PDB file of N, CA, C and O in Angstrom:
ATOM      1  N   LEU A   1     -11.920  -9.627 -10.601  1.00 71.00           N
ATOM      2  CA  LEU A   1     -10.449 -10.508 -10.425  1.00 71.00           C
ATOM      3  C   LEU A   1     -11.524 -11.049  -9.384  1.00 71.00           C
ATOM      4  O   LEU A   1     -12.247 -11.016  -8.653  1.00 71.00           O
ATOM      5  N   LYS A   2     -10.934 -12.322  -9.672  1.00 76.00           N
ATOM      6  CA  LYS A   2     -11.876 -13.515  -8.881  1.00 76.00           C
ATOM      7  C   LYS A   2     -10.544 -14.424  -7.912  1.00 76.00           C
ATOM      8  O   LYS A   2      -9.551 -14.451  -8.394  1.00 76.00           O
ATOM      9  N   PHE A   3     -10.552 -13.928  -6.942  1.00 73.00           N
ATOM     10  CA  PHE A   3      -9.323 -14.803  -5.682  1.00 73.00           C
ATOM     11  C   PHE A   3     -10.473 -15.533  -4.856  1.00 73.00           C
ATOM     12  O   PHE A   3     -11.570 -14.691  -3.759  1.00 73.00           O
ATOM     13  N   ASN A   4     -10.523 -17.054  -4.675  1.00 80.00           N
ATOM     14  CA  ASN A   4     -10.828 -17.476  -3.279  1.00 80.00           C
ATOM     15  C   ASN A   4     -12.481 -17.338  -4.023  1.00 80.00           C
ATOM     16  O   ASN A   4     -13.632 -17.678  -3.152  1.00 80.00           O
ATOM     17  N   ASN A   5     -13.093 -17.559  -5.263  1.00 83.00           N
ATOM     18  CA  ASN A   5     -14.237 -17.242  -6.104  1.00 83.00           C
ATOM     19  C   ASN A   5     -15.428 -16.442  -5.764  1.00 83.00           C
ATOM     20  O   ASN A   5     -16.267 -16.165  -5.702  1.00 83.00           O
ATOM     21  N   LYS A   6     -14.861 -15.101  -5.386  1.00 84.00           N
ATOM     22  CA  LYS A   6     -15.101 -13.771  -4.875  1.00 84.00           C
ATOM     23  C   LYS A   6     -14.248 -12.520  -5.449  1.00 84.00           C
ATOM     24  O   LYS A   6     -13.179 -13.022  -5.907  1.00 84.00           O
ATOM     25  N   ASN A   7     -15.664 -12.018  -6.023  1.00 86.00           N
ATOM     26  CA  ASN A   7     -14.676 -11.141  -7.120  1.00 86.00           C
ATOM     27  C   ASN A   7     -14.226  -9.487  -5.931  1.00 86.00           C
ATOM     28  O   ASN A   7     -15.521  -9.257  -5.191  1.00 86.00           O
ATOM     29  N   ILE A   8     -13.373  -9.403  -6.382  1.00 84.00           N
ATOM     30  CA  ILE A   8     -12.521  -8.347  -5.998  1.00 84.00           C
ATOM     31  C   ILE A   8     -12.180  -7.212  -6.620  1.00 84.00           C
ATOM     32  O   ILE A   8     -11.527  -7.432  -7.934  1.00 84.00           O
ATOM     33  N   SER A   9     -12.587  -5.685  -6.508  1.00 89.00           N
ATOM     34  CA  SER A   9     -12.388  -4.796  -7.427  1.00 89.00           C
ATOM     35  C   SER A   9     -11.063  -4.203  -7.084  1.00 89.00           C
ATOM     36  O   SER A   9     -10.878  -4.308  -5.730  1.00 89.00           O
ATOM     37  N   PHE A  10     -10.791  -3.539  -8.193  1.00 89.00           N
ATOM     38  CA  PHE A  10      -9.243  -2.527  -7.962  1.00 89.00           C
ATOM     39  C   PHE A  10      -9.814  -1.658  -6.802  1.00 89.00           C
ATOM     40  O   PHE A  10      -8.862  -1.661  -5.985  1.00 89.00           O
ATOM     41  N   LEU A  11     -10.371  -1.323  -6.677  1.00 92.00           N
ATOM     42  CA  LEU A  11     -10.703  -0.256  -5.250  1.00 92.00           C
ATOM     43  C   LEU A  11     -10.501  -0.492  -4.026  1.00 92.00           C
ATOM     44  O   LEU A  11     -10.121  -0.347  -3.179  1.00 92.00           O
ATOM     45  N   PHE A  12     -11.511  -2.145  -4.054  1.00 92.00           N
ATOM     46  CA  PHE A  12     -10.979  -2.677  -2.611  1.00 92.00           C
ATOM     47  C   PHE A  12      -9.849  -2.876  -2.267  1.00 92.00           C
ATOM     48  O   PHE A  12      -9.233  -2.394  -1.314  1.00 92.00           O
ATOM     49  N   LEU A  13      -9.473  -3.530  -2.895  1.00 91.00           N
ATOM     50  CA  LEU A  13      -7.308  -3.619  -3.222  1.00 91.00           C
ATOM     51  C   LEU A  13      -6.485  -2.138  -3.129  1.00 91.00           C
ATOM     52  O   LEU A  13      -6.215  -1.831  -1.792  1.00 91.00           O
ATOM     53  N   PHE A  14      -7.158  -1.137  -3.770  1.00 93.00           N
ATOM     54  CA  PHE A  14      -6.359  -0.178  -3.459  1.00 93.00           C
ATOM     55  C   PHE A  14      -6.353   0.344  -1.844  1.00 93.00           C
ATOM     56  O   PHE A  14      -5.844   0.675  -1.748  1.00 93.00           O
ATOM     57  N   LEU A  15      -8.345   1.034  -1.785  1.00 95.00           N
ATOM     58  CA  LEU A  15      -8.441   1.208  -0.656  1.00 95.00           C
ATOM     59  C   LEU A  15      -8.295   0.274   0.648  1.00 95.00           C
ATOM     60  O   LEU A  15      -7.799   0.952   1.668  1.00 95.00           O
ATOM     61  N   THR A  16      -7.832  -0.755   0.631  1.00 95.00           N
ATOM     62  CA  THR A  16      -7.445  -1.732   1.667  1.00 95.00           C
ATOM     63  C   THR A  16      -5.800  -1.294   2.124  1.00 95.00           C
ATOM     64  O   THR A  16      -5.946  -1.789   2.996  1.00 95.00           O
ATOM     65  N   TYR A  17      -4.771  -1.279   0.761  1.00 95.00           N
ATOM     66  CA  TYR A  17      -3.785  -1.302   0.811  1.00 95.00           C
ATOM     67  C   TYR A  17      -3.366   0.350   1.406  1.00 95.00           C
ATOM     68  O   TYR A  17      -2.686   0.521   2.343  1.00 95.00           O
ATOM     69  N   VAL A  18      -4.146   1.895   0.766  1.00 95.00           N
ATOM     70  CA  VAL A  18      -4.369   2.798   1.960  1.00 95.00           C
ATOM     71  C   VAL A  18      -4.360   2.700   3.487  1.00 95.00           C
ATOM     72  O   VAL A  18      -4.004   3.265   4.072  1.00 95.00           O
ATOM     73  N   ILE A  19      -5.439   1.767   3.590  1.00 96.00           N
ATOM     74  CA  ILE A  19      -5.620   1.616   5.107  1.00 96.00           C
ATOM     75  C   ILE A  19      -4.746   0.653   5.790  1.00 96.00           C
ATOM     76  O   ILE A  19      -4.295   1.423   6.965  1.00 96.00           O
ATOM     77  N   VAL A  20      -4.164  -0.212   5.599  1.00 95.00           N
ATOM     78  CA  VAL A  20      -2.871  -0.690   6.187  1.00 95.00           C
ATOM     79  C   VAL A  20      -1.359   0.104   5.611  1.00 95.00           C
ATOM     80  O   VAL A  20      -0.859   0.075   6.633  1.00 95.00           O
ATOM     81  N   ALA A  21      -1.311   0.806   4.534  1.00 93.00           N
ATOM     82  CA  ALA A  21       0.268   1.737   3.980  1.00 93.00           C
ATOM     83  C   ALA A  21      -0.469   2.815   5.481  1.00 93.00           C
ATOM     84  O   ALA A  21       0.162   3.354   6.655  1.00 93.00           O
ATOM     85  N   LEU A  22      -1.482   3.255   5.892  1.00 92.00           N
ATOM     86  CA  LEU A  22      -1.531   5.149   6.867  1.00 92.00           C
ATOM     87  C   LEU A  22      -1.701   4.089   8.190  1.00 92.00           C
ATOM     88  O   LEU A  22      -1.206   4.556   9.132  1.00 92.00           O
ATOM     89  N   SER A  23      -1.811   2.973   8.333  1.00 94.00           N
ATOM     90  CA  SER A  23      -1.825   2.749   9.397  1.00 94.00           C
ATOM     91  C   SER A  23      -0.322   1.934  10.120  1.00 94.00           C
ATOM     92  O   SER A  23      -0.296   2.492  11.127  1.00 94.00           O
ATOM     93  N   TRP A  24       0.572   1.684   9.227  1.00 89.00           N
ATOM     94  CA  TRP A  24       1.637   1.673   9.652  1.00 89.00           C
ATOM     95  C   TRP A  24       2.300   3.048   9.897  1.00 89.00           C
ATOM     96  O   TRP A  24       3.508   3.023  10.664  1.00 89.00           O
ATOM     97  N   GLU A  25       2.402   3.929   8.543  1.00 85.00           N
ATOM     98  CA  GLU A  25       2.851   5.330   9.078  1.00 85.00           C
ATOM     99  C   GLU A  25       2.482   5.792  10.606  1.00 85.00           C
ATOM    100  O   GLU A  25       3.645   5.893  10.686  1.00 85.00           O
ATOM    101  N   VAL A  26       1.529   5.607  10.770  1.00 87.00           N
ATOM    102  CA  VAL A  26       0.964   6.276  12.028  1.00 87.00           C
ATOM    103  C   VAL A  26       1.555   5.370  13.244  1.00 87.00           C
ATOM    104  O   VAL A  26       1.594   5.672  14.293  1.00 87.00           O
ATOM    105  N   TYR A  27       1.470   3.987  12.627  1.00 88.00           N
ATOM    106  CA  TYR A  27       2.225   2.774  13.933  1.00 88.00           C
ATOM    107  C   TYR A  27       3.618   3.484  14.246  1.00 88.00           C
ATOM    108  O   TYR A  27       4.496   3.468  15.115  1.00 88.00           O
ATOM    109  N   GLU A  28       4.850   3.313  12.568  1.00 82.00           N
ATOM    110  CA  GLU A  28       6.199   3.810  12.875  1.00 82.00           C
ATOM    111  C   GLU A  28       6.104   5.134  13.409  1.00 82.00           C
ATOM    112  O   GLU A  28       6.861   5.202  14.715  1.00 82.00           O
ATOM    113  N   TYR A  29       5.293   6.012  13.378  1.00 80.00           N
ATOM    114  CA  TYR A  29       5.060   7.655  14.310  1.00 80.00           C
ATOM    115  C   TYR A  29       5.032   7.503  15.768  1.00 80.00           C
ATOM    116  O   TYR A  29       5.693   7.643  16.923  1.00 80.00           O
ATOM    117  N   ILE A  30       3.661   6.729  16.113  1.00 86.00           N
ATOM    118  CA  ILE A  30       3.870   6.512  18.036  1.00 86.00           C
ATOM    119  C   ILE A  30       5.007   5.676  18.313  1.00 86.00           C
ATOM    120  O   ILE A  30       5.263   5.966  19.406  1.00 86.00           O
ATOM    121  N   ARG A  31       5.298   4.680  17.169  1.00 86.00           N
ATOM    122  CA  ARG A  31       6.447   4.083  18.128  1.00 86.00           C
ATOM    123  C   ARG A  31       8.378   4.753  18.190  1.00 86.00           C
ATOM    124  O   ARG A  31       9.149   4.058  18.636  1.00 86.00           O
ATOM    125  N   GLY A  32       8.004   5.711  17.289  1.00 78.00           N
ATOM    126  CA  GLY A  32       9.326   6.363  17.388  1.00 78.00           C
ATOM    127  C   GLY A  32      10.485   6.366  16.039  1.00 78.00           C
ATOM    128  O   GLY A  32      11.427   6.821  16.535  1.00 78.00           O
ATOM    129  N   VAL A  33       9.595   5.256  15.439  1.00 75.00           N
ATOM    130  CA  VAL A  33      10.677   4.638  14.250  1.00 75.00           C
ATOM    131  C   VAL A  33      10.893   5.753  13.396  1.00 75.00           C
ATOM    132  O   VAL A  33      12.276   5.620  13.454  1.00 75.00           O
ATOM    133  N   ILE A  34      10.304   6.575  13.246  1.00 70.00           N
ATOM    134  CA  ILE A  34      10.542   7.587  12.766  1.00 70.00           C
ATOM    135  C   ILE A  34      10.048   9.252  12.753  1.00 70.00           C
ATOM    136  O   ILE A  34       8.874   8.980  13.068  1.00 70.00           O
ATOM    137  N   VAL A  35      11.039  10.136  12.684  1.00 66.00           N
ATOM    138  CA  VAL A  35      10.691  11.575  13.621  1.00 66.00           C
ATOM    139  C   VAL A  35      10.658  12.287  12.146  1.00 66.00           C
ATOM    140  O   VAL A  35      11.436  12.153  11.195  1.00 66.00           O
ATOM    141  N   TYR A  36       9.445  12.955  11.168  1.00 66.00           N
ATOM    142  CA  TYR A  36       8.719  13.531  10.510  1.00 66.00           C
ATOM    143  C   TYR A  36       9.552  15.025  10.851  1.00 66.00           C
ATOM    144  O   TYR A  36       9.183  16.181  10.144  1.00 66.00           O
ATOM    145  N   SER A  37      11.047  15.225  11.222  1.00 69.00           N
ATOM    146  CA  SER A  37      11.475  16.896  11.363  1.00 69.00           C
ATOM    147  C   SER A  37      12.452  17.116   9.804  1.00 69.00           C
ATOM    148  O   SER A  37      12.918  18.136  10.259  1.00 69.00           O
ATOM    149  N   ASP A  38      12.717  15.991   9.701  1.00 69.00           N
ATOM    150  CA  ASP A  38      13.434  16.766   8.089  1.00 69.00           C
ATOM    151  C   ASP A  38      12.475  15.623   7.144  1.00 69.00           C
ATOM    152  O   ASP A  38      12.098  14.755   7.019  1.00 69.00           O
ATOM    153  N   MET A  39      13.019  16.598   5.526  1.00 71.00           N
ATOM    154  CA  MET A  39      12.409  16.365   4.227  1.00 71.00           C
ATOM    155  C   MET A  39      12.555  14.280   4.451  1.00 71.00           C
ATOM    156  O   MET A  39      11.844  14.030   3.527  1.00 71.00           O
ATOM    157  N   SER A  40      13.450  14.443   4.481  1.00 75.00           N
ATOM    158  CA  SER A  40      14.183  12.669   4.321  1.00 75.00           C
ATOM    159  C   SER A  40      13.638  11.774   4.604  1.00 75.00           C
ATOM    160  O   SER A  40      13.060  10.510   3.921  1.00 75.00           O
ATOM    161  N   LYS A  41      12.780  11.787   5.669  1.00 76.00           N
ATOM    162  CA  LYS A  41      11.371  11.359   6.722  1.00 76.00           C
ATOM    163  C   LYS A  41      10.830  11.041   5.685  1.00 76.00           C
ATOM    164  O   LYS A  41       8.996  10.291   5.444  1.00 76.00           O
ATOM    165  N   TRP A  42       9.780  12.368   5.435  1.00 79.00           N
ATOM    166  CA  TRP A  42       8.557  12.219   4.377  1.00 79.00           C
ATOM    167  C   TRP A  42       8.638  11.928   2.948  1.00 79.00           C
ATOM    168  O   TRP A  42       7.929  11.152   2.619  1.00 79.00           O
ATOM    169  N   ILE A  43       9.915  11.815   2.751  1.00 84.00           N
ATOM    170  CA  ILE A  43      10.187  11.244   1.385  1.00 84.00           C
ATOM    171  C   ILE A  43      10.539   9.805   1.242  1.00 84.00           C
ATOM    172  O   ILE A  43       9.799   8.824   0.442  1.00 84.00           O
ATOM    173  N   ASP A  44      10.829   9.430   2.515  1.00 79.00           N
ATOM    174  CA  ASP A  44      10.605   7.827   2.629  1.00 79.00           C
ATOM    175  C   ASP A  44       9.203   7.315   2.539  1.00 79.00           C
ATOM    176  O   ASP A  44       8.752   6.500   2.057  1.00 79.00           O
ATOM    177  N   SER A  45       8.296   8.149   3.594  1.00 83.00           N
ATOM    178  CA  SER A  45       7.195   7.703   3.698  1.00 83.00           C
ATOM    179  C   SER A  45       6.590   7.428   2.233  1.00 83.00           C
ATOM    180  O   SER A  45       5.642   6.276   2.033  1.00 83.00           O
ATOM    181  N   MET A  46       6.333   8.867   1.939  1.00 88.00           N
ATOM    182  CA  MET A  46       6.314   8.540   0.240  1.00 88.00           C
ATOM    183  C   MET A  46       6.587   7.453  -1.015  1.00 88.00           C
ATOM    184  O   MET A  46       5.687   6.865  -1.499  1.00 88.00           O
ATOM    185  N   MET A  47       7.498   6.834  -0.629  1.00 88.00           N
ATOM    186  CA  MET A  47       8.185   6.082  -1.155  1.00 88.00           C
ATOM    187  C   MET A  47       7.893   4.449  -0.995  1.00 88.00           C
ATOM    188  O   MET A  47       7.796   3.893  -1.514  1.00 88.00           O
ATOM    189  N   ASP A  48       7.795   4.531   0.701  1.00 88.00           N
ATOM    190  CA  ASP A  48       6.635   3.303   0.689  1.00 88.00           C
ATOM    191  C   ASP A  48       5.636   2.890   0.425  1.00 88.00           C
ATOM    192  O   ASP A  48       5.144   2.917  -0.218  1.00 88.00           O
ATOM    193  N   PHE A  49       4.883   4.028  -0.067  1.00 91.00           N
ATOM    194  CA  PHE A  49       3.857   4.215  -0.073  1.00 91.00           C
ATOM    195  C   PHE A  49       3.467   4.107  -1.777  1.00 91.00           C
ATOM    196  O   PHE A  49       2.410   3.297  -2.244  1.00 91.00           O
ATOM    197  N   PHE A  50       4.237   4.566  -2.919  1.00 94.00           N
ATOM    198  CA  PHE A  50       4.782   4.742  -4.159  1.00 94.00           C
ATOM    199  C   PHE A  50       4.667   2.975  -4.176  1.00 94.00           C
ATOM    200  O   PHE A  50       4.150   2.438  -5.468  1.00 94.00           O
ATOM    201  N   TYR A  51       5.777   2.569  -3.637  1.00 94.00           N
ATOM    202  CA  TYR A  51       6.364   1.506  -4.126  1.00 94.00           C
ATOM    203  C   TYR A  51       5.294  -0.082  -3.755  1.00 94.00           C
ATOM    204  O   TYR A  51       4.658  -0.903  -4.152  1.00 94.00           O
ATOM    205  N   GLY A  52       4.299   0.744  -2.427  1.00 94.00           N
ATOM    206  CA  GLY A  52       3.254  -0.631  -1.713  1.00 94.00           C
ATOM    207  C   GLY A  52       1.970  -0.769  -3.183  1.00 94.00           C
ATOM    208  O   GLY A  52       1.636  -1.525  -3.660  1.00 94.00           O
ATOM    209  N   LEU A  53       1.805   0.417  -3.599  1.00 94.00           N
ATOM    210  CA  LEU A  53       1.141   1.001  -4.823  1.00 94.00           C
ATOM    211  C   LEU A  53       1.272   0.134  -6.043  1.00 94.00           C
ATOM    212  O   LEU A  53       0.217  -0.472  -6.662  1.00 94.00           O
ATOM    213  N   LEU A  54       2.866   0.206  -6.357  1.00 96.00           N
ATOM    214  CA  LEU A  54       3.490  -0.635  -7.205  1.00 96.00           C
ATOM    215  C   LEU A  54       2.634  -2.225  -7.157  1.00 96.00           C
ATOM    216  O   LEU A  54       2.553  -2.473  -8.024  1.00 96.00           O
ATOM    217  N   GLY A  55       3.339  -2.292  -6.079  1.00 94.00           N
ATOM    218  CA  GLY A  55       2.622  -3.489  -5.506  1.00 94.00           C
ATOM    219  C   GLY A  55       1.484  -4.278  -5.952  1.00 94.00           C
ATOM    220  O   GLY A  55       0.909  -5.273  -6.595  1.00 94.00           O
ATOM    221  N   VAL A  56       0.772  -3.471  -5.213  1.00 93.00           N
ATOM    222  CA  VAL A  56      -0.836  -3.851  -5.448  1.00 93.00           C
ATOM    223  C   VAL A  56      -1.011  -3.728  -7.004  1.00 93.00           C
ATOM    224  O   VAL A  56      -2.253  -4.497  -7.292  1.00 93.00           O
ATOM    225  N   LEU A  57      -0.832  -2.348  -7.840  1.00 93.00           N
ATOM    226  CA  LEU A  57      -1.271  -2.844  -9.325  1.00 93.00           C
ATOM    227  C   LEU A  57      -0.700  -4.429  -9.823  1.00 93.00           C
ATOM    228  O   LEU A  57      -1.216  -4.647 -11.048  1.00 93.00           O
ATOM    229  N   LEU A  58       0.486  -4.098  -9.629  1.00 93.00           N
ATOM    230  CA  LEU A  58       1.572  -5.619 -10.265  1.00 93.00           C
ATOM    231  C   LEU A  58       0.346  -6.697 -10.438  1.00 93.00           C
ATOM    232  O   LEU A  58      -0.076  -7.532 -11.000  1.00 93.00           O
ATOM    233  N   PHE A  59      -0.055  -6.928  -8.136  1.00 91.00           N
ATOM    234  CA  PHE A  59      -0.294  -8.153  -7.913  1.00 91.00           C
ATOM    235  C   PHE A  59      -2.053  -8.087  -8.516  1.00 91.00           C
ATOM    236  O   PHE A  59      -2.496  -9.240  -9.643  1.00 91.00           O
ATOM    237  N   TYR A  60      -2.596  -7.133  -8.868  1.00 89.00           N
ATOM    238  CA  TYR A  60      -4.062  -6.899  -9.629  1.00 89.00           C
ATOM    239  C   TYR A  60      -4.166  -7.583 -11.218  1.00 89.00           C
ATOM    240  O   TYR A  60      -5.007  -8.148 -11.755  1.00 89.00           O
ATOM    241  N   PHE A  61      -2.742  -6.692 -11.590  1.00 88.00           N
ATOM    242  CA  PHE A  61      -2.978  -6.886 -12.994  1.00 88.00           C
ATOM    243  C   PHE A  61      -2.633  -8.479 -13.948  1.00 88.00           C
ATOM    244  O   PHE A  61      -3.455  -9.007 -14.353  1.00 88.00           O
ATOM    245  N   PHE A  62      -1.307  -9.362 -12.498  1.00 89.00           N
ATOM    246  CA  PHE A  62      -0.956 -10.600 -13.194  1.00 89.00           C
ATOM    247  C   PHE A  62      -2.494 -11.334 -12.487  1.00 89.00           C
ATOM    248  O   PHE A  62      -2.537 -11.851 -12.856  1.00 89.00           O
ATOM    249  N   LYS A  63      -2.930 -11.033 -12.092  1.00 84.00           N
ATOM    250  CA  LYS A  63      -3.612 -12.125 -11.426  1.00 84.00           C
ATOM    251  C   LYS A  63      -5.617 -12.034 -12.081  1.00 84.00           C
ATOM    252  O   LYS A  63      -5.829 -12.921 -12.549  1.00 84.00           O
ATOM    253  N   LYS A  64      -5.415 -11.253 -12.928  1.00 80.00           N
ATOM    254  CA  LYS A  64      -6.435 -10.900 -13.328  1.00 80.00           C
ATOM    255  C   LYS A  64      -5.950 -11.313 -15.163  1.00 80.00           C
ATOM    256  O   LYS A  64      -6.776 -11.719 -15.489  1.00 80.00           O
ATOM    257  N   LYS A  65      -5.180 -11.337 -15.336  1.00 78.00           N
ATOM    258  CA  LYS A  65      -4.243 -11.668 -16.866  1.00 78.00           C
ATOM    259  C   LYS A  65      -4.463 -13.366 -16.812  1.00 78.00           C
ATOM    260  O   LYS A  65      -4.391 -13.987 -17.745  1.00 78.00           O
ATOM    261  N   TYR A  66      -3.440 -14.085 -15.752  1.00 73.00           N
ATOM    262  CA  TYR A  66      -3.252 -15.165 -15.284  1.00 73.00           C
ATOM    263  C   TYR A  66      -4.571 -15.759 -14.174  1.00 73.00           C
ATOM    264  O   TYR A  66      -4.900 -16.373 -13.563  1.00 73.00           O
TER     265      TYR A  66
END
């Protein structure tokens, strides 16, 4: 995948996403936006991670194809 004339690997995109996603979840926890006392909050975090990962996959494959 080329972006601004630089090669970008899927691993780089994935690791960047993981760092951003984990940072966001920690931020929410510290600010008290989300409290992990019941299972629904954990499910919310996992769904956030899943949808973000889906976005990374779609971006990578569509950008690589076109």
